[in-house]
């Protein structure tokens, strides 16, 4: 029972264009969402997060959008750079339940071509 | 730099031979986690420590144990590794705030191979 789904295993974009990575969740109790980036041979590194009281959070080139009614969030990277090539994981938490547990998606491999 | 360190980065063990993976942190975080990640799968939480309190996930096999002798160190013990336990093992830490907005910081992982 996959509660966090990243349905695109991979995405390829040209340098300078927008990258849009999508994530869907099924548990309506999730109220805090995070995106992690993972390079090969490294652990995931935190990128950006959003609380369910917001619908948008922006940090430089990275913006996360949350659509609670659709149980969908997306990560926008503008402009995309070759160094952004990595696996991106979406993660979700139910803050009212266990404050600790993150539920991850399977990840999307982003390739940014020069 | 404050960080999460995992040793070894690569571990090869034989079927049934106990193995221990280690994690240390310089972040002084009170929560430490162990995740298992198999190829093309989502990281799966095995258990976590909140200070000295151990919290096991319901579906974590008994074959997996953990120790946290102090704030900085946490160990993952696999008592009798099977071929299905070959995976990347990720350690993470966080500082519990009570607000539900804690960020988890990950180590580089240990790749376990079972022969």
Coordinates of C-alpha atoms in Angstrom, one line a residue, chain B:
Chain B
X1 CA 30.9 20.7 9.3
X2 CA 28.1 19.0 11.3
X3 CA 27.1 15.8 9.6
X4 CA 25.9 12.3 9.7
X5 CA 28.6 9.7 9.1
X6 CA 28.1 6.0 8.2
X7 CA 30.7 3.3 8.3
X8 CA 31.5 1.3 6.4
X9 CA 30.2 2.7 3.1
X10 CA 30.2 -0.8 1.6
X11 CA 29.8 -4.0 3.5
X12 CA 29.9 -7.5 2.2
X13 CA 28.8 -10.4 4.4
X14 CA 27.9 -14.0 4.0
X15 CA 24.5 -15.5 4.3
X16 CA 23.7 -15.9 8.0
X17 CA 26.8 -14.1 9.3
X18 CA 25.9 -11.3 11.7
X19 CA 26.8 -7.8 10.6
X20 CA 26.8 -4.4 12.3
X21 CA 26.5 -1.1 10.5
X22 CA 27.3 2.1 12.3
X23 CA 26.1 5.7 12.3
X24 CA 27.5 8.7 14.1
X25 CA 26.3 12.3 14.1
X26 CA 27.8 15.7 15.1
X27 CA 24.5 17.5 14.9
X28 CA 23.5 16.7 18.5
X29 CA 20.1 15.6 17.3
X30 CA 17.9 13.7 19.7
X31 CA 16.3 11.4 17.1
X32 CA 18.1 8.9 15.0
X33 CA 16.6 6.7 12.3
X34 CA 17.5 3.6 10.2
X35 CA 16.0 3.2 6.8
X36 CA 16.3 0.3 4.3
X37 CA 16.3 1.2 0.6
X38 CA 16.2 -1.5 -2.0
X39 CA 16.9 -0.8 -5.7
X40 CA 14.3 1.6 -7.2
X41 CA 12.2 1.5 -4.0
X42 CA 11.3 4.1 -1.5
X43 CA 13.4 4.3 1.7
X44 CA 11.6 2.3 4.3
X45 CA 11.8 3.2 8.0
X46 CA 13.0 0.2 10.1
X47 CA 13.1 1.9 13.5
X48 CA 14.1 5.1 15.3
X49 CA 15.4 6.3 18.6
X50 CA 14.0 9.3 20.4
X51 CA 16.8 9.9 22.9
X52 CA 17.1 6.4 24.4
X53 CA 13.6 5.3 23.6
X54 CA 13.5 2.7 20.9
X55 CA 10.6 2.6 18.4
X56 CA 10.3 -0.3 16.1
X57 CA 8.1 -0.2 13.0
X58 CA 5.5 -3.0 13.1
X59 CA 6.7 -4.7 9.9
X60 CA 10.5 -4.6 10.8
X61 CA 11.7 -8.2 10.9
X62 CA 13.1 -9.5 14.3
X63 CA 16.4 -10.1 12.4
X64 CA 17.0 -6.4 12.6
X65 CA 18.1 -4.8 15.9
X66 CA 19.5 -1.5 16.9
X67 CA 21.6 0.0 19.7
X68 CA 22.2 3.6 20.7
X69 CA 24.8 3.8 23.4
X70 CA 24.9 7.6 23.4
X71 CA 23.6 10.6 21.6
X72 CA 26.1 10.5 18.8
X73 CA 26.1 6.8 17.8
X74 CA 23.6 4.4 16.6
X75 CA 24.1 0.8 15.3
X76 CA 22.1 -1.5 13.1
X77 CA 22.6 -5.2 13.8
X78 CA 21.5 -7.8 11.3
X79 CA 21.6 -11.0 13.2
X80 CA 21.3 -13.5 10.3
X81 CA 21.4 -11.7 7.0
X82 CA 19.5 -13.2 4.2
X83 CA 19.8 -12.5 0.5
X84 CA 16.7 -10.4 0.7
X85 CA 18.5 -8.0 3.2
X86 CA 20.9 -6.8 0.5
X87 CA 20.1 -3.1 0.3
X88 CA 21.3 0.4 1.0
X89 CA 20.9 1.2 4.7
X90 CA 20.5 4.9 5.5
X91 CA 20.9 6.6 8.8
X92 CA 19.2 9.9 9.5
X93 CA 18.9 12.3 12.4
X94 CA 16.5 15.1 13.4
X95 CA 15.9 17.4 16.3
X96 CA 12.4 16.9 17.6
X97 CA 10.5 20.2 17.9
X98 CA 7.0 19.0 18.5
X99 CA 5.8 21.1 15.6
X100 CA 5.9 18.3 13.1
X101 CA 8.2 20.3 10.8
X102 CA 11.4 18.6 11.7
X103 CA 13.8 17.9 8.8
X104 CA 15.7 14.6 8.7
X105 CA 19.4 14.7 7.8
X106 CA 20.8 11.7 6.1
X107 CA 24.1 10.0 6.0
X108 CA 25.6 8.7 2.8
X109 CA 24.4 5.2 3.4
X110 CA 26.0 1.7 3.7
X111 CA 25.6 -0.6 0.7
X112 CA 25.2 -4.1 2.1
X113 CA 25.9 -7.1 -0.1
X114 CA 25.0 -10.6 1.1
X115 CA 26.8 -13.5 -0.6

